[in-house]
CSV table of C-alpha atoms in Angstrom, one decimal:
chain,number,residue,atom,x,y,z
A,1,UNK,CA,-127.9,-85.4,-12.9
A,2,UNK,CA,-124.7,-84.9,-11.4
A,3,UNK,CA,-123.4,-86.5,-7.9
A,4,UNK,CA,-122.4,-83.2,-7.1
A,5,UNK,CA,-126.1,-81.8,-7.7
A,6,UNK,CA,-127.7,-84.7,-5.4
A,7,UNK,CA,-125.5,-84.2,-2.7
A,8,UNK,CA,-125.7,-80.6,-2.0
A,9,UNK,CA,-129.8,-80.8,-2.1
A,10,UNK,CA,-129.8,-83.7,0.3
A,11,UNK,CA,-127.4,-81.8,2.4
A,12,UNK,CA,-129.6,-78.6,2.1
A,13,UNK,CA,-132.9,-81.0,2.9
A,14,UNK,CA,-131.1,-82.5,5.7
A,15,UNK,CA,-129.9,-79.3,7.4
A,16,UNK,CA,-133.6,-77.6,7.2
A,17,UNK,CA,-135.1,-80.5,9.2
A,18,UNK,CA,-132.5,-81.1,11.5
A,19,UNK,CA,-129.7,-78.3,11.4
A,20,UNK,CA,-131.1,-76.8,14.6
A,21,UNK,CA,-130.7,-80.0,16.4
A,22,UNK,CA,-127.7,-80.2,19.3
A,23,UNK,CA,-128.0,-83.7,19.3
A,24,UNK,CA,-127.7,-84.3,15.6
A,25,UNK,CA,-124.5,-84.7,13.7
A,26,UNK,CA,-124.3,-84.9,9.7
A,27,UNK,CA,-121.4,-86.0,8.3
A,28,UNK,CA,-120.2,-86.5,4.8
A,29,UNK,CA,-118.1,-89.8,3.9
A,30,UNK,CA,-118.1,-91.7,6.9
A,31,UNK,CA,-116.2,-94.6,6.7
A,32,UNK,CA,-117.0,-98.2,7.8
A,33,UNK,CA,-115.9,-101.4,8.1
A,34,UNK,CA,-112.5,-100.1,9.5
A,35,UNK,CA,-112.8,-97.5,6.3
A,36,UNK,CA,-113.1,-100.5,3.6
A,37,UNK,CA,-116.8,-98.5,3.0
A,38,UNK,CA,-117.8,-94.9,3.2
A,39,UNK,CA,-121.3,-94.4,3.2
A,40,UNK,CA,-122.0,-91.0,0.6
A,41,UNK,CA,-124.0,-89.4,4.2
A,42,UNK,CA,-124.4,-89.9,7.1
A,43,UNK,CA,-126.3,-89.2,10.1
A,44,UNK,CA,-126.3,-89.7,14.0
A,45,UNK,CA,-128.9,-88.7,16.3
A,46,UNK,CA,-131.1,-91.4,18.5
A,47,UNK,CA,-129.9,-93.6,15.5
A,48,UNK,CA,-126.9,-93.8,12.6
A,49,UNK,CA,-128.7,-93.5,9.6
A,50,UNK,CA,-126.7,-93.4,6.0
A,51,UNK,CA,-127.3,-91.7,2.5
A,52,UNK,CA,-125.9,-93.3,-0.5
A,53,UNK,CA,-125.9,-91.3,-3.8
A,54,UNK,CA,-125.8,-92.7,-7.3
A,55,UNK,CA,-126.2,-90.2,-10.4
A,56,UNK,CA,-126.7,-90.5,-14.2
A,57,UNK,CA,-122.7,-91.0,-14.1
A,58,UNK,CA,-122.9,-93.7,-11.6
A,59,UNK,CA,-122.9,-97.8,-12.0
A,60,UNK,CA,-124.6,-99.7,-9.7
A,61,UNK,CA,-121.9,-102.3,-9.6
A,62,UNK,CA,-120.9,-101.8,-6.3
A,63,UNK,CA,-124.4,-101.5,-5.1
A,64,UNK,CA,-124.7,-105.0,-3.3
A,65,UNK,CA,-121.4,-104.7,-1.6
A,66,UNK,CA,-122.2,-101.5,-0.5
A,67,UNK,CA,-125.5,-103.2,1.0
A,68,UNK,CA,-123.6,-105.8,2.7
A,69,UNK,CA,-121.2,-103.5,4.4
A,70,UNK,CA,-123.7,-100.8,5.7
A,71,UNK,CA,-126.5,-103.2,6.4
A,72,UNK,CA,-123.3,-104.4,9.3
A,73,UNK,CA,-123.3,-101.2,10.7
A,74,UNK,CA,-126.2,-99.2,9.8
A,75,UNK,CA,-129.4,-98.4,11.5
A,76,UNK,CA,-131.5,-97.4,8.2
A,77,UNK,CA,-129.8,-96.6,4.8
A,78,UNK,CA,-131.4,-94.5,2.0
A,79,UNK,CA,-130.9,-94.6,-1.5
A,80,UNK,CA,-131.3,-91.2,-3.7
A,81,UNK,CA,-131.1,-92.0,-7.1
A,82,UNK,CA,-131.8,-91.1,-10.3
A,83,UNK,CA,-134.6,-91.8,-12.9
A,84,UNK,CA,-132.5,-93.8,-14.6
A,85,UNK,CA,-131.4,-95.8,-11.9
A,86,UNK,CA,-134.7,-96.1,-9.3
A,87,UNK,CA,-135.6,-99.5,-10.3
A,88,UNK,CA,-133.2,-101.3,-11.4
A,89,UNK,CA,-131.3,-100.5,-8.0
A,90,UNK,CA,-134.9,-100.8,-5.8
A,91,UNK,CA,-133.8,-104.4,-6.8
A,92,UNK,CA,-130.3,-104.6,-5.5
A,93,UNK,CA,-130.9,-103.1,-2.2
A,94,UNK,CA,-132.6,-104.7,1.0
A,95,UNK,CA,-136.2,-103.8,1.4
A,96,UNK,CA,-135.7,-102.1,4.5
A,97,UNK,CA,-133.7,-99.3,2.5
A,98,UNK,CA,-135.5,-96.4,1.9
A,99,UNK,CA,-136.0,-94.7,-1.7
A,100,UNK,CA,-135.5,-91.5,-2.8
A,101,UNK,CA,-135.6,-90.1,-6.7
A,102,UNK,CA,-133.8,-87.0,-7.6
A,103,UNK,CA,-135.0,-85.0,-10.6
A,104,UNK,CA,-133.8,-82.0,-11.6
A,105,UNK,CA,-135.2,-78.9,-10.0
A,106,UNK,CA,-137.7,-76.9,-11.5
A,107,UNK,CA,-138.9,-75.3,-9.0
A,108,UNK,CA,-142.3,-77.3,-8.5
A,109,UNK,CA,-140.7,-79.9,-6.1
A,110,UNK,CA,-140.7,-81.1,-2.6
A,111,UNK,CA,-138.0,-82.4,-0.4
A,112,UNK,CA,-138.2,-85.5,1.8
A,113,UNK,CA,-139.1,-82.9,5.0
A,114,UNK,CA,-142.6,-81.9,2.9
A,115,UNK,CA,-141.2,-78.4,2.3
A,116,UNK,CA,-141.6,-76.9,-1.0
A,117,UNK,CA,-138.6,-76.6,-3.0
A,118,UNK,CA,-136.4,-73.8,-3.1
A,119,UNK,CA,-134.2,-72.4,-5.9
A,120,UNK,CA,-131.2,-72.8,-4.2
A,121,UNK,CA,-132.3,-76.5,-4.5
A,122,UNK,CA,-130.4,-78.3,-7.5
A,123,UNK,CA,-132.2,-81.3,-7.3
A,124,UNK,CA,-136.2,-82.6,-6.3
A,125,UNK,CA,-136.0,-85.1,-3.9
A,126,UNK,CA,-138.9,-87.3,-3.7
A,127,UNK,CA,-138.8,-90.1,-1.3
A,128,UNK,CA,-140.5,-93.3,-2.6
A,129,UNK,CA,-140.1,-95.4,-0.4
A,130,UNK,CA,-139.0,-95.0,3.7
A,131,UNK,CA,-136.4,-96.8,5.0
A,132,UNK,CA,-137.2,-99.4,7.7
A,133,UNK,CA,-135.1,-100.4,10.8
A,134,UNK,CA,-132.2,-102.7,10.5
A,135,UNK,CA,-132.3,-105.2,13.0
A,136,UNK,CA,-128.9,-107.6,11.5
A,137,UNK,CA,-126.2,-105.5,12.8
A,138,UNK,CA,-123.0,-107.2,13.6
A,139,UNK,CA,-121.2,-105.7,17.0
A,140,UNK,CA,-117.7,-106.3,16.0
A,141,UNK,CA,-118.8,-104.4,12.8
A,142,UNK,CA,-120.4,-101.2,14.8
A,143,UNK,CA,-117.2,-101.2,17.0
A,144,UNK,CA,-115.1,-100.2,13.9
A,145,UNK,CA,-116.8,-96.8,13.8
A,146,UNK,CA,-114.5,-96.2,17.3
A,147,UNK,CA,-110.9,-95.3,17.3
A,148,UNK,CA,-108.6,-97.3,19.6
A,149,UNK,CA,-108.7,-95.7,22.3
A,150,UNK,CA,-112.7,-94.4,22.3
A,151,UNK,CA,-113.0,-98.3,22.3
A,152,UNK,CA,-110.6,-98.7,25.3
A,153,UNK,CA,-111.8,-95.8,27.0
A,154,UNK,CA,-115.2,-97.5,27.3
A,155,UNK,CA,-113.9,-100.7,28.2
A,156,UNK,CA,-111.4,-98.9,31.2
A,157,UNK,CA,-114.8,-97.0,32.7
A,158,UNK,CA,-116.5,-100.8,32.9
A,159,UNK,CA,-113.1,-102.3,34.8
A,160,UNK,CA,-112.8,-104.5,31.3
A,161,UNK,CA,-109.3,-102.8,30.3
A,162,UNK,CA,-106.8,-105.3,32.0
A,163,UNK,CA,-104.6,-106.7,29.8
A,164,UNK,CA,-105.9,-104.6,26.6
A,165,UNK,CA,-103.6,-101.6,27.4
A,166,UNK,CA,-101.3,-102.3,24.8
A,167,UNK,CA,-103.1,-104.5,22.2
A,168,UNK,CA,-104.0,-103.6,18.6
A,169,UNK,CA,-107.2,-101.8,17.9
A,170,UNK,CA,-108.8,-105.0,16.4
A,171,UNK,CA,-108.6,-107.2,19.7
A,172,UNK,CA,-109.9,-104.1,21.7
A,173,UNK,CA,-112.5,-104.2,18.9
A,174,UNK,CA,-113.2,-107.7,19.6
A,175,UNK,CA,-113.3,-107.9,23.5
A,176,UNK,CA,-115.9,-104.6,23.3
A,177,UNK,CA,-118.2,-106.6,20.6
A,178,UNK,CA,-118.2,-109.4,23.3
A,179,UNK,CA,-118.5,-107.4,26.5
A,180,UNK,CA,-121.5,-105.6,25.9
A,181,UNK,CA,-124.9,-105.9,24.3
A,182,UNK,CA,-125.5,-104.8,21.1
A,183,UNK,CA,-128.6,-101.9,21.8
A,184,UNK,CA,-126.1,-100.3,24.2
A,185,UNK,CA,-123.2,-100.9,21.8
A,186,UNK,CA,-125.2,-98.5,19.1
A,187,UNK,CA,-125.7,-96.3,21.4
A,188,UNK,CA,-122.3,-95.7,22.7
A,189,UNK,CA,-120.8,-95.8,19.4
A,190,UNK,CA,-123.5,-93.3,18.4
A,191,UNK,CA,-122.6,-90.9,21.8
A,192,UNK,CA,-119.1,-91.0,20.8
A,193,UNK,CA,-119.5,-90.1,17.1
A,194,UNK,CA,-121.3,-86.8,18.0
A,195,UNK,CA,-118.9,-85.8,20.7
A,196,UNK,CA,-115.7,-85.9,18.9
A,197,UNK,CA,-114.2,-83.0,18.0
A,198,UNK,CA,-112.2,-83.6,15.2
A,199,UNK,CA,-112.4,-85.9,12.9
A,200,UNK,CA,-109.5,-86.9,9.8
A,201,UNK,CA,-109.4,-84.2,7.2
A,202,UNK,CA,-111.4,-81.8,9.5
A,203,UNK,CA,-114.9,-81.6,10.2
């Protein structure tokens, strides 16, 4: 199967459950780790969840970088995958990633909502495993998500701007990481991802 095949179904799967959703933003190649990672998909509600793809034309040798990077940033990751791939990646990935196979469509499928597959679907998703909760985040990691001045602007509304005015985005970066706690770090970086406007290379 094709990563072209994989992504449109998950994007299809994704947008029935949660396409009517204000509070829910899906984006495709979000970049982390000051872009040195995009995760495949990616989406932010009450938490930043990710969706890496590998097809048939896929390696898996940047599988356990990939792991490293998101599992920085990342509230829950999923892996959709192939046949061919499910197990030997099941064994590069944390545990607390979730699992889900893609087949090719046939019309007898369901998607990871429970809904039966439609034939606009290229792919039948089935999830085999769910993906847990992260809990190893790293702030100065999360921070990266922000541009310069979303990260200042939060530091300015909490009087912690002094000094930073000026400064290159990693030391605003860094004195953010520092000032607050991660659980409300998440949660502002996750506010601020859904109410941008534009993003690079539109929306």
């Amino acid at each position: 199967m094709r990563e072209s095949q994989i992504r449109a179904s998950l994007l299809l799967a994704l947008r029935d459950r949660h396409g009517a959703d204000p509070n829910t933003l899906i984006r495709q190649e979000l970049g982390l780790c000051a872009g040195a990672r995009r995760v495949d998909l990616a989406m932010i509600n009450g938490e930043l969840v990710g969706f890496e793809i590998k097809s048939d034309q896929d390696t898996l040798y940047r599988l356990a970088g990939q792991a490293e990077a998101y599992g920085q940033v990342l509230d829950r990751v999923t892996l959709v995958t192939t046949a061919r791939y499910i197990d030997k990646a099941a064994a590069l990935v944390p545990t607390w990633w979730g699992l889900i196979r893609a087949d090719p469509a046939d019309g007898s499928g369901q998607t990871p909502t429970g809904n039966k597959d439609v034939s606009a679907r290229e792919a039948v998703l089935t999830r085999v495993r769910p993906a847990a909760l992260n809990t190893e985040q790293d702030p100065f990691a999360v921070v990266q998500l922000l541009w310069r001045e979303e990260a200042l602007a939060i530091l300015r509304e909490r009087g912690l701007h002094r000094g930073l005015e000026r400064k290159r985005r990693w030391i605003i970066w860094q004195h953010l990481a520092e000032a607050i706690p991660l659980p409300e770090l998440r949660a502002l970086t996750r506010d601020q991802l859904r109410a941008r406007r534009t993003w690079p290379g539109g929306h």
